[in-house]
Short mmCIF file of C-alpha atoms in Angstrom, two decimals:
data_model
loop_
_atom_site.label_atom_id
_atom_site.label_comp_id
_atom_site.label_asym_id
_atom_site.label_seq_id
_atom_site.Cartn_x
_atom_site.Cartn_y
_atom_site.Cartn_z
CA MET R 1 0.00 0.00 0.00
CA ALA R 2 1.24 3.50 -0.80
CA THR R 3 2.35 5.61 2.08
CA ILE R 4 1.07 9.18 2.49
CA LEU R 5 2.91 11.97 4.22
CA GLU R 6 0.60 14.24 6.16
CA LYS R 7 1.52 17.39 8.05
CA VAL R 8 -0.27 18.00 11.32
CA ILE R 9 0.17 21.18 13.33
CA CYS R 10 0.15 20.31 17.01
CA VAL R 11 -2.07 22.52 19.20
CA THR R 12 -1.08 20.99 22.54
CA CYS R 13 1.13 23.89 23.58
CA PRO R 14 1.88 27.36 22.19
CA LYS R 15 4.95 26.16 20.24
CA GLY R 16 2.78 24.97 17.35
CA CYS R 17 5.17 22.35 15.94
CA THR R 18 4.48 20.86 12.52
CA LEU R 19 4.58 17.08 12.80
CA GLU R 20 5.16 14.94 9.75
CA VAL R 21 3.09 11.81 9.82
CA THR R 22 3.63 8.88 7.49
CA LEU R 23 0.41 6.95 6.94
CA GLU R 24 -0.32 3.66 5.27
CA GLY R 25 -4.06 3.70 4.78
CA ASP R 26 -5.33 4.65 8.25
CA THR R 27 -2.32 3.24 10.04
CA ILE R 28 0.30 5.63 11.36
CA ILE R 29 3.72 4.31 10.39
CA LYS R 30 5.96 7.08 11.60
CA VAL R 31 5.71 10.51 13.29
CA GLU R 32 8.55 12.98 12.96
CA ASN R 33 9.24 16.21 14.87
CA GLY R 34 7.52 17.26 18.07
CA CYS R 35 7.61 15.88 21.58
CA LYS R 36 5.90 12.96 23.31
CA ARG R 37 2.72 14.97 23.91
CA GLY R 38 2.75 15.96 20.25
CA HIS R 39 2.88 12.34 19.16
CA GLU R 40 -0.06 11.55 21.42
CA TYR R 41 -1.89 14.49 19.87
CA VAL R 42 -1.30 13.18 16.34
CA HIS R 43 -2.72 9.77 17.20
CA GLN R 44 -5.75 11.38 18.82
CA GLU R 45 -6.20 13.92 16.01
CA LEU R 46 -6.15 11.31 13.26
CA THR R 47 -8.48 8.87 15.02
CA ASP R 48 -10.82 10.95 17.19
CA PRO R 49 -10.20 14.71 16.98
CA ARG R 50 -11.12 16.61 20.13
CA ARG R 51 -10.91 20.20 21.33
CA MET R 52 -11.26 22.03 24.59
CA VAL R 53 -14.46 24.07 24.32
CA ALA R 54 -15.10 27.30 26.18
CA SER R 55 -18.40 29.16 26.02
CA SER R 56 -20.85 30.81 28.37
CA VAL R 57 -24.20 30.13 30.02
CA GLN R 58 -26.73 32.50 31.53
CA VAL R 59 -26.38 33.35 35.20
CA LYS R 60 -28.95 35.09 37.37
CA GLY R 61 -28.14 37.52 40.14
CA GLY R 62 -24.52 38.31 39.32
CA LEU R 63 -22.73 41.42 38.20
CA HIS R 64 -22.88 40.27 34.57
CA PRO R 65 -25.48 38.17 32.71
CA LEU R 66 -23.02 35.49 31.58
CA LEU R 67 -20.98 32.81 33.31
CA PRO R 68 -17.97 31.53 31.36
CA VAL R 69 -17.77 27.73 31.25
CA TYR R 70 -15.39 25.11 29.83
CA THR R 71 -15.17 21.41 29.13
CA SER R 72 -13.35 19.36 31.76
CA ALA R 73 -11.59 17.46 28.95
CA PRO R 74 -11.17 17.79 25.19
CA PHE R 75 -14.58 17.35 23.56
CA PRO R 76 -15.34 15.43 20.31
CA LYS R 77 -14.84 18.00 17.57
CA ALA R 78 -17.78 16.85 15.45
CA ARG R 79 -20.21 17.42 18.33
CA ILE R 80 -19.16 20.93 19.34
CA GLN R 81 -22.18 22.65 17.73
CA GLU R 82 -24.50 20.21 19.50
CA LEU R 83 -22.80 21.01 22.80
CA LEU R 84 -23.18 24.75 22.22
CA SER R 85 -26.91 24.29 21.59
CA ALA R 86 -27.21 22.39 24.86
CA LEU R 87 -25.36 25.14 26.73
CA ARG R 88 -27.80 27.76 25.40
CA GLN R 89 -30.51 26.01 27.44
CA VAL R 90 -28.55 26.20 30.70
CA GLU R 91 -29.23 28.87 33.28
CA VAL R 92 -27.64 28.92 36.72
CA ASN R 93 -28.14 30.97 39.86
CA THR R 94 -25.61 32.77 42.01
CA PRO R 95 -23.53 32.13 43.99
CA VAL R 96 -21.30 30.15 41.66
CA LYS R 97 -17.89 28.78 42.58
CA MET R 98 -15.14 28.10 40.07
CA ASP R 99 -15.24 24.48 38.87
CA ASP R 100 -18.90 23.99 39.86
CA ILE R 101 -20.49 21.63 37.36
CA VAL R 102 -23.10 23.44 35.26
CA LEU R 103 -23.83 20.50 32.92
CA ARG R 104 -23.03 16.93 33.90
CA ASN R 105 -22.07 14.29 31.35
CA ALA R 106 -22.67 16.58 28.38
CA LEU R 107 -24.36 14.74 25.48
CA GLY R 108 -23.50 11.48 27.19
CA THR R 109 -19.79 11.90 26.52
CA GLY R 110 -18.85 11.59 30.18
CA ILE R 111 -17.42 15.11 29.99
CA ASP R 112 -18.69 17.65 32.52
CA ILE R 113 -18.99 21.38 31.86
CA HIS R 114 -17.48 23.53 34.61
CA ALA R 115 -17.81 27.15 35.69
CA SER R 116 -14.63 29.07 34.86
CA ARG R 117 -14.94 31.51 37.75
CA ASP R 118 -16.79 32.51 40.91
CA VAL R 119 -19.85 34.70 40.58
CA LYS R 120 -21.02 36.32 43.77
CA GLU R 121 -24.59 37.18 44.50
CA GLU R 122 -24.84 40.91 44.04
CA ALA R 123 -26.64 42.95 46.67
CA ILE R 124 -29.56 44.67 44.97
CA THR R 125 -28.87 48.38 44.78
CA SER R 126 -31.25 51.05 43.68
CA MET W 1 -13.62 48.77 52.95
CA SER W 2 -11.67 51.64 54.38
CA ILE W 3 -8.49 52.76 52.70
CA LYS W 4 -5.38 53.75 54.59
CA ASP W 5 -3.55 56.88 53.54
CA ARG W 6 -0.12 55.22 53.40
CA TYR W 7 0.97 51.95 51.84
CA ASP W 8 4.22 50.10 51.36
CA VAL W 9 3.39 49.04 47.82
CA ILE W 10 0.60 50.20 45.55
CA VAL W 11 -0.06 48.29 42.36
CA ILE W 12 -1.91 49.96 39.50
CA GLY W 13 -4.06 47.38 37.71
CA SER W 14 -5.41 44.00 38.79
CA GLY W 15 -4.70 41.92 35.70
CA PRO W 16 -2.31 38.97 35.93
CA GLY W 17 0.75 41.25 36.23
CA GLY W 18 -0.76 43.37 38.99
CA LEU W 19 -2.19 40.43 40.97
CA ALA W 20 1.16 38.61 40.87
CA ALA W 21 3.05 41.75 41.87
CA ALA W 22 0.75 42.43 44.83
CA ILE W 23 0.84 38.82 46.07
CA SER W 24 4.60 38.69 45.70
CA ALA W 25 5.12 42.04 47.44
CA LYS W 26 3.03 40.79 50.35
CA LYS W 27 4.85 37.45 50.52
CA ASN W 28 8.20 39.20 50.45
CA GLY W 29 7.47 41.29 53.49
CA ALA W 30 5.61 44.39 52.35
CA LYS W 31 3.04 45.09 55.06
CA ASP W 32 0.37 47.16 53.41
CA VAL W 33 -0.27 46.39 49.77
CA LEU W 34 -3.07 47.94 47.74
CA ILE W 35 -4.24 47.30 44.20
CA ILE W 36 -6.11 50.11 42.46
CA GLU W 37 -8.32 48.84 39.63
CA ARG W 38 -10.61 50.82 37.36
CA ASP W 39 -12.99 47.96 36.62
CA VAL W 40 -15.68 46.93 39.10
CA GLU W 41 -13.97 43.60 39.79
CA PRO W 42 -10.38 42.33 39.81
CA GLY W 43 -8.93 40.14 37.06
CA GLY W 44 -8.33 42.45 34.13
CA ILE W 45 -8.70 41.32 30.54
CA LEU W 46 -8.43 37.64 31.54
CA LEU W 47 -12.09 37.85 32.59
CA GLN W 48 -13.17 38.29 28.98
CA CYS W 49 -10.67 35.72 27.62
CA ILE W 50 -12.97 32.79 28.31
CA HIS W 51 -11.06 30.46 25.94
CA ASN W 52 -8.62 27.84 27.16
CA GLY W 53 -4.86 27.89 26.87
CA PHE W 54 -3.84 29.71 30.04
CA GLY W 55 -1.60 28.34 32.76
CA VAL W 56 0.23 25.68 30.76
CA GLU W 57 3.55 26.65 32.36
CA ILE W 58 2.56 27.69 35.88
CA PHE W 59 -0.28 25.27 36.63
CA LYS W 60 0.65 22.62 34.03
CA LYS W 61 -3.03 22.83 33.10
CA ASP W 62 -5.02 24.18 30.21
CA LEU W 63 -7.24 26.74 31.95
CA PRO W 64 -9.72 29.32 30.67
CA GLY W 65 -8.72 32.95 31.34
CA PRO W 66 -11.24 33.58 34.16
CA SER W 67 -10.01 30.46 36.03
CA TYR W 68 -6.42 31.56 35.71
CA ALA W 69 -7.40 34.95 37.15
CA GLN W 70 -9.54 33.38 39.89
CA HIS W 71 -6.54 31.49 41.32
CA PHE W 72 -4.62 34.72 41.76
CA ILE W 73 -7.64 36.74 42.93
CA ASN W 74 -8.20 34.12 45.65
CA GLU W 75 -4.53 34.17 46.58
CA ALA W 76 -4.48 37.97 46.71
CA PHE W 77 -7.43 38.00 49.12
CA SER W 78 -5.98 35.23 51.27
CA THR W 79 -2.58 36.94 51.54
CA GLY W 80 -4.26 40.18 52.64
CA VAL W 81 -3.83 42.35 49.56
CA GLU W 82 -6.29 45.25 49.69
CA PHE W 83 -8.33 46.35 46.69
CA LEU W 84 -9.69 49.69 45.62
CA LEU W 85 -12.03 48.87 42.74
CA ASP W 86 -14.00 50.99 40.29
CA THR W 87 -11.31 53.62 40.78
CA MET W 88 -9.32 55.48 38.16
CA VAL W 89 -5.83 56.69 38.95
CA LEU W 90 -5.53 60.27 37.74
CA GLN W 91 -2.03 61.20 38.74
CA ILE W 92 1.14 59.80 40.24
CA THR W 93 3.98 62.04 41.31
CA PRO W 94 7.66 60.99 41.43
CA GLU W 95 7.31 61.36 45.24
CA LYS W 96 4.77 58.53 44.98
CA ARG W 97 1.61 60.38 45.84
CA ILE W 98 -1.31 58.88 43.99
CA THR W 99 -4.56 60.69 43.30
CA ALA W 100 -7.53 58.74 42.06
CA SER W 101 -11.21 59.16 41.42
CA SER W 102 -13.67 56.64 42.77
CA LYS W 103 -17.43 56.51 42.59
CA ARG W 104 -17.60 55.08 46.08
CA HIS W 105 -14.73 56.86 47.82
CA GLY W 106 -14.75 60.10 45.83
CA PHE W 107 -11.44 61.86 45.41
CA VAL W 108 -8.74 59.62 46.88
CA GLU W 109 -5.20 60.60 47.81
CA VAL W 110 -2.74 57.95 48.99
CA ARG W 111 1.00 57.80 49.56
CA THR W 112 3.21 54.81 49.08
CA LYS W 113 6.85 53.78 49.30
CA ALA W 114 6.89 51.75 46.10
CA ILE W 115 4.67 51.45 43.05
CA VAL W 116 4.20 48.68 40.53
CA LEU W 117 2.74 49.89 37.26
CA ALA W 118 0.67 47.04 35.80
CA MET W 119 -1.80 48.80 33.52
CA GLY W 120 -1.49 46.30 30.69
CA CYS W 121 -2.15 47.39 27.17
CA ARG W 122 -4.82 48.81 24.96
CA GLU W 123 -5.84 47.83 21.46
CA ARG W 124 -4.76 49.78 18.43
CA THR W 125 -7.80 51.47 16.92
CA ARG W 126 -9.03 52.36 13.47
CA ALA W 127 -7.60 55.87 13.73
CA GLN W 128 -4.16 54.52 14.59
CA ILE W 129 -3.96 52.43 11.43
CA ARG W 130 -5.62 55.17 9.34
CA LEU W 131 -8.34 53.01 7.82
CA PRO W 132 -10.16 54.92 5.09
CA GLY W 133 -13.89 54.82 4.44
CA THR W 134 -17.13 55.98 6.03
CA ARG W 135 -17.74 56.27 9.75
CA ALA W 136 -20.48 53.66 9.70
CA ALA W 137 -21.53 51.73 12.80
CA GLY W 138 -20.17 48.20 13.07
CA ILE W 139 -16.44 48.78 13.46
CA PHE W 140 -15.00 47.43 16.69
CA THR W 141 -11.69 46.37 18.12
CA ALA W 142 -11.61 42.60 18.66
CA GLY W 143 -11.29 43.08 22.42
CA THR W 144 -14.37 45.26 22.62
CA ALA W 145 -16.35 42.61 20.74
CA GLN W 146 -14.87 40.02 23.10
CA ARG W 147 -16.07 41.94 26.14
CA TRP W 148 -19.57 42.28 24.65
CA VAL W 149 -19.91 38.64 23.64
CA ASN W 150 -18.24 37.00 26.64
CA VAL W 151 -19.10 39.27 29.57
CA GLU W 152 -21.96 41.62 28.77
CA GLY W 153 -23.98 39.34 26.49
CA TYR W 154 -24.34 41.34 23.28
CA MET W 155 -23.59 40.28 19.71
CA PRO W 156 -21.90 43.08 17.75
CA GLY W 157 -23.07 41.80 14.34
CA LYS W 158 -23.88 38.87 12.07
CA ASN W 159 -21.38 38.84 9.21
CA PHE W 160 -17.81 39.61 10.12
CA VAL W 161 -14.54 40.51 8.49
CA ILE W 162 -11.57 40.53 10.83
CA LEU W 163 -8.52 42.62 10.05
CA GLY W 164 -5.37 41.22 11.62
CA SER W 165 -4.33 37.67 12.44
CA GLY W 166 -3.40 38.38 16.04
CA ASP W 167 -4.50 35.88 18.66
CA ILE W 168 -7.49 37.89 19.84
CA GLY W 169 -8.72 38.23 16.25
CA MET W 170 -8.50 34.51 15.56
CA ILE W 171 -10.01 33.57 18.92
CA MET W 172 -12.90 35.95 18.28
CA ALA W 173 -13.43 34.39 14.84
CA ARG W 174 -14.07 31.07 16.59
CA ARG W 175 -16.09 32.60 19.39
CA LEU W 176 -18.41 34.47 17.01
CA THR W 177 -18.85 31.27 14.98
CA PHE W 178 -19.82 29.49 18.22
CA GLU W 179 -22.46 32.14 18.83
CA GLY W 180 -24.01 31.74 15.39
CA ALA W 181 -22.30 34.52 13.46
CA HIS W 182 -20.53 34.08 10.16
CA VAL W 183 -16.90 35.08 9.77
CA GLU W 184 -16.33 35.84 6.12
CA ARG W 185 -12.61 36.46 6.15
CA VAL W 186 -9.52 37.18 8.22
CA LEU W 187 -7.09 39.57 6.52
CA GLU W 188 -3.44 40.01 7.47
CA VAL W 189 -1.17 42.68 6.02
CA MET W 190 2.03 40.80 6.84
CA PRO W 191 3.21 37.80 4.78
CA TYR W 192 2.95 35.67 7.93
CA LEU W 193 0.52 34.97 10.77
CA SER W 194 0.87 37.42 13.64
CA GLY W 195 -0.65 35.15 16.31
CA LEU W 196 0.20 31.65 17.46
CA THR W 197 0.05 28.81 14.95
CA ARG W 198 -2.15 26.75 17.22
CA ASN W 199 -4.80 29.44 17.15
CA TYR W 200 -4.73 29.33 13.36
CA VAL W 201 -5.46 25.59 13.56
CA GLN W 202 -8.11 25.51 16.26
CA CYS W 203 -9.81 28.85 15.53
CA LEU W 204 -9.69 29.22 11.75
CA LEU W 205 -8.88 25.86 10.10
CA ASP W 206 -11.33 23.96 12.33
CA PHE W 207 -14.19 26.18 11.13
CA ASP W 208 -13.10 26.71 7.52
CA ILE W 209 -12.52 30.41 8.09
CA GLN W 210 -10.40 31.81 5.30
CA LEU W 211 -7.18 33.65 6.11
CA GLN W 212 -5.62 35.85 3.46
CA LEU W 213 -2.07 37.08 3.97
CA GLN W 214 -0.64 40.30 2.54
CA ARG W 215 -4.04 41.89 2.19
CA THR W 216 -5.52 44.90 3.90
CA ILE W 217 -8.59 47.13 3.80
CA LYS W 218 -8.76 49.82 1.16
CA ASN W 219 -12.22 51.12 1.94
CA ILE W 220 -15.11 50.69 4.33
CA ILE W 221 -18.47 50.89 2.59
CA GLY W 222 -21.82 51.73 4.21
CA LYS W 223 -23.61 54.84 5.41
CA LYS W 224 -25.28 54.07 8.72
CA ARG W 225 -23.96 50.55 9.15
CA VAL W 226 -21.03 48.76 7.53
CA GLU W 227 -22.29 47.10 4.32
CA ALA W 228 -19.02 45.82 2.91
CA ILE W 229 -15.29 46.32 2.98
CA GLU W 230 -12.99 46.58 0.01
CA SER W 231 -9.82 44.57 0.48
CA VAL W 232 -6.65 44.88 -1.55
CA ALA W 233 -3.39 42.93 -1.85
CA VAL W 234 -0.23 44.71 -0.72
CA ASP W 235 3.43 44.35 -1.60
CA LYS W 236 6.22 43.91 0.93
CA LYS W 237 6.21 47.62 1.69
CA TRP W 238 2.43 47.54 2.32
CA ASN W 239 1.70 49.43 -0.91
CA PRO W 240 -1.67 48.44 -2.37
CA ILE W 241 -1.42 46.53 -5.67
CA PRO W 242 -3.95 48.00 -8.14
CA GLY W 243 -6.31 45.51 -9.73
CA THR W 244 -6.38 43.16 -6.72
CA GLU W 245 -9.39 44.76 -5.01
CA GLU W 246 -12.25 42.63 -3.71
CA ILE W 247 -15.57 43.76 -2.24
CA ILE W 248 -16.47 41.60 0.76
CA PRO W 249 -20.05 42.09 2.01
CA CYS W 250 -20.27 42.17 5.83
CA ASP W 251 -22.02 44.13 8.57
CA THR W 252 -19.21 44.22 11.09
CA LEU W 253 -15.47 44.78 10.95
CA LEU W 254 -13.26 43.72 13.83
CA LEU W 255 -9.77 45.10 14.22
CA SER W 256 -7.09 42.91 15.73
CA VAL W 257 -4.16 45.03 14.72
CA GLY W 258 -1.91 45.07 17.71
CA LEU W 259 -1.69 46.16 21.30
CA ILE W 260 -0.07 49.22 22.76
CA PRO W 261 1.19 49.29 26.34
CA GLU W 262 -0.89 51.80 28.26
CA ASN W 263 1.64 54.22 29.67
CA GLU W 264 -0.03 57.60 30.09
CA LEU W 265 0.54 57.39 33.84
CA SER W 266 4.13 56.21 33.42
CA ARG W 267 4.95 59.11 31.10
CA GLN W 268 3.35 61.56 33.46
CA ILE W 269 5.65 60.42 36.30
CA GLY W 270 8.68 60.71 34.04
CA VAL W 271 9.30 57.01 33.43
CA MET W 272 11.48 56.52 30.35
CA ILE W 273 9.69 54.68 27.56
CA ASP W 274 11.31 52.41 24.97
CA PRO W 275 10.01 53.66 21.59
CA ILE W 276 10.03 50.11 20.19
CA THR W 277 8.07 48.31 22.92
CA GLY W 278 6.04 51.36 23.92
CA GLY W 279 6.68 50.34 27.53
CA PRO W 280 8.99 51.46 30.34
CA ILE W 281 12.71 50.83 30.16
CA VAL W 282 13.31 48.36 32.98
CA ASP W 283 16.15 46.52 34.65
CA ASP W 284 16.06 42.84 35.54
CA SER W 285 14.15 43.60 38.75
CA PHE W 286 11.58 45.43 36.60
CA GLN W 287 12.51 48.74 38.14
CA THR W 288 12.06 51.78 35.89
CA ASN W 289 14.44 54.76 35.76
CA ILE W 290 12.62 56.18 38.79
CA PRO W 291 13.77 54.43 41.96
CA GLY W 292 10.94 52.63 43.69
CA ILE W 293 8.73 52.60 40.62
CA PHE W 294 8.49 49.16 39.07
CA SER W 295 6.56 47.93 36.09
CA ALA W 296 5.49 44.49 34.93
CA GLY W 297 3.45 42.63 32.38
CA ASN W 298 1.97 43.85 29.12
CA VAL W 299 2.54 47.45 30.14
CA VAL W 300 6.28 46.75 29.60
CA HIS W 301 5.99 44.72 26.43
CA VAL W 302 3.25 42.55 24.98
CA TYR W 303 3.72 38.91 26.02
CA ASP W 304 2.54 35.75 24.27
CA LEU W 305 1.74 33.87 27.46
CA VAL W 306 -0.01 35.02 30.60
CA ASP W 307 2.28 32.72 32.59
CA TRP W 308 5.21 34.98 31.69
CA VAL W 309 3.22 38.06 32.70
CA THR W 310 2.66 36.43 36.09
CA GLU W 311 6.36 35.66 36.42
CA ALA W 312 7.27 39.25 35.55
CA GLY W 313 4.72 40.44 38.13
CA LEU W 314 6.18 38.13 40.79
CA THR W 315 9.65 39.55 40.16
CA ALA W 316 8.42 43.15 40.18
CA GLY W 317 6.45 42.63 43.41
CA LYS W 318 9.39 41.00 45.15
CA SER W 319 11.68 43.80 43.99
CA ALA W 320 9.22 46.41 45.25
CA ALA W 321 9.01 44.73 48.67
CA ARG W 322 12.79 44.60 48.91
CA TRP W 323 13.10 48.20 47.89
CA VAL W 324 10.75 49.12 50.70
CA SER W 325 12.64 47.10 53.29
CA SER W 326 16.13 48.10 52.21
CA GLY W 327 15.68 51.67 50.98
CA SER W 328 16.94 52.78 47.59
CA GLN W 329 19.83 51.05 45.83
CA THR W 330 21.08 54.00 43.86
CA ASN W 331 24.66 52.78 43.52
CA ALA W 332 23.75 49.67 41.53
CA ILE W 333 25.54 49.15 38.23
CA ASN W 334 23.24 48.73 35.29
CA LEU W 335 24.65 46.89 32.33
CA PRO W 336 22.87 47.64 29.03
CA VAL W 337 21.34 44.71 27.17
CA ARG W 338 21.33 45.57 23.46
CA ALA W 339 19.34 44.11 20.59
CA GLY W 340 21.75 42.72 17.97
CA GLU W 341 21.17 41.02 14.61
CA ASN W 342 17.56 40.16 13.90
CA VAL W 343 16.43 41.13 17.40
CA ARG W 344 13.84 43.90 17.41
CA TYR W 345 14.03 44.47 21.14
CA ALA W 346 15.06 42.68 24.31
CA VAL W 347 13.65 43.02 27.85
CA PRO W 348 15.03 43.77 30.42
CA HIS W 349 16.87 46.71 28.93
CA THR W 350 19.56 46.59 31.61
CA ILE W 351 20.72 44.06 34.17
CA GLN W 352 22.45 44.37 37.51
CA PRO W 353 25.24 41.75 37.36
CA ASP W 354 25.02 41.29 41.16
CA HIS W 355 21.55 39.86 40.74
CA LEU W 356 23.12 36.82 39.07
CA ALA W 357 24.15 35.74 42.57
CA GLU W 358 20.48 34.76 43.09
CA GLY W 359 20.06 32.85 39.85
CA ASP W 360 19.80 33.12 36.10
CA ILE W 361 18.34 36.29 34.60
CA ARG W 362 15.83 35.75 31.85
CA VAL W 363 15.97 37.92 28.75
CA GLN W 364 13.01 37.90 26.38
CA MET W 365 12.97 39.26 22.86
CA ARG W 366 11.16 39.45 19.57
CA VAL W 367 12.82 38.80 16.25
CA ARG W 368 12.62 41.17 13.29
CA GLN W 369 12.14 38.63 10.51
CA PRO W 370 10.97 35.03 10.58
CA ILE W 371 13.73 32.44 10.20
CA GLU W 372 12.17 29.08 9.39
CA LYS W 373 15.31 27.08 10.11
CA PRO W 374 17.40 26.29 13.18
CA VAL W 375 18.90 29.34 14.84
CA TRP W 376 21.28 30.24 17.64
CA VAL W 377 20.19 32.76 20.21
CA GLU W 378 23.47 34.34 21.30
CA VAL W 379 24.57 36.40 24.28
CA ARG W 380 27.72 38.38 23.53
CA SER W 381 29.96 40.73 25.40
CA GLY W 382 31.49 42.84 22.63
CA GLU W 383 32.67 40.27 20.06
CA LYS W 384 32.93 37.51 22.61
CA LEU W 385 30.25 34.83 22.70
CA LEU W 386 29.25 34.17 26.32
CA HIS W 387 26.39 31.78 25.85
CA ARG W 388 24.15 30.45 23.11
CA LYS W 389 21.01 28.39 22.86
CA GLY W 390 19.51 26.59 19.88
CA GLU W 391 15.92 27.04 18.71
CA PRO W 392 14.27 25.17 15.83
CA TYR W 393 13.07 28.47 14.28
CA ALA W 394 12.45 32.11 15.15
CA ARG W 395 9.17 33.88 14.35
CA PRO W 396 8.09 37.45 15.14
CA GLY W 397 4.82 36.15 16.60
CA GLU W 398 6.58 34.02 19.18
CA MET W 399 8.72 35.53 21.89
CA VAL W 400 12.20 34.08 22.32
CA THR W 401 13.72 33.58 25.77
CA ILE W 402 17.35 33.11 26.80
CA PRO W 403 18.70 32.93 30.32
CA ILE W 404 21.84 34.82 31.30
CA LYS W 405 23.39 32.02 33.31
CA GLN W 406 24.42 32.53 36.88
CA LYS W 407 27.80 30.94 36.16
CA LEU W 408 28.57 33.79 33.75
CA MET W 409 28.59 36.31 36.60
CA ASP W 410 32.32 37.09 36.41
CA GLU W 411 32.26 37.60 32.66
CA VAL W 412 29.09 39.68 32.87
CA LYS W 413 30.62 41.82 35.63
CA SER W 414 33.61 42.67 33.45
CA ALA W 415 31.44 43.38 30.36
CA LYS W 416 30.60 46.89 29.17
CA ASP W 417 27.34 45.74 27.72
CA LEU W 418 25.61 42.59 26.49
CA THR W 419 24.28 42.03 22.99
CA ILE W 420 21.58 39.52 22.16
CA ALA W 421 21.46 38.27 18.58
CA ILE W 422 19.64 35.58 16.62
CA VAL W 423 21.60 34.00 13.78
CA GLU W 424 21.12 31.01 11.50
CA ARG W 425 22.77 27.84 12.74
#
């Protein structure tokens, strides 16, 4: 079978190394450049691409109307839009603590969605 | 909260640089430490940077901006740092009297022994890049749009063109796509990406957003609201190439065209500013030319990573605390650190060789031109090579770091100056 050389830019850290991957069909034969984490990334990227997702949900009673949230682990790339739709339905109340779970087991992936920060309950002022 | 009228250290700004400086000042013995912040809550711009990618070096984790800030906000409160929020500093004198205006406290006057300037930076605006066209609604800096979308809950438009391939621009392209908008194009005047490569992959490539290099905006079209922009290809000297124009329909234009350290206060005190970085000239303790006035973070030069801003803040805060406890060190020798071949600038601008007794001194720089092959980063004293470090490449978008090694102390002490250069291997 013919081998294909594919270039994959690693997004694991800010270095952004270009890894050269030799493929035979779907099988990875060789990975050049990059570090150990980069090689893990290539295997993941070519079999099941995932990304960290950060977005926001509505929060009641805080200084601002939005609470920033993020995925506890990289989320399947193909299902990101579906996740964002689910997050649009979420509304939480203050007080919120950083890392509170705002959506458990999102879309059945086993990945929880966490609050990125504290939001205090604001005293109502006139 | 009541404010005292005298402090050991006052920090201006509660972004990552300011929080780190205040915590570090406190931990290094400063008794009364106050942060003055103009926003209603501490955290700075990190609060609107809800994307991941923060803390990889310090926490060995991939955190969103608000989480990164939260760790330091919590630590600042637990170490006893005081905050004066929703307060704008109006004036600082070289004698370290600070006047500020606060909705809650009115006109505030405080005195302090040391100051850390940590005001961060501001975005370059349309006027600063002289963009022609009408003054239609729908033209924003990327950071303003970021604040609206991520904090305040407003969408600035539906169809976007983004000028500039800086990180904020690319991250906003993804963010707006997440929120249902369409990003028509990202235009970059330079022949290379100005942000990090990984943001190109996960913000543009992932969502099929087109990036065009060496193109800029020739005209903004639309009376009340932006209706389209006219883009044009440019040559290496940024001259428009006739015949390459393209009309791109859109209702909103975002500008991600660079950041400028915010140094109005610094200038007013008499702090010397490096014309290249736009930030204060500092030594390796992040002290400015005015004894007892320190400066750290993006107000000095624009960093790639928040982790490095925190580290700069920690150093500045520690230096400020020491300055308070020991009094001024006016007899210190400052050795100039010069930018050599292919180095646009290097920070710190000077080092005190004696500080090498405590460990390596880190010098950070930006290159002039990209070199897509292995390079040496060199530290020289005159013609003599003191130390060099290999890097696989050097790109203007990615800051380069080299330590001045502690073991070089004797050679550094006998040097007249140090030159940092980046050459092909």
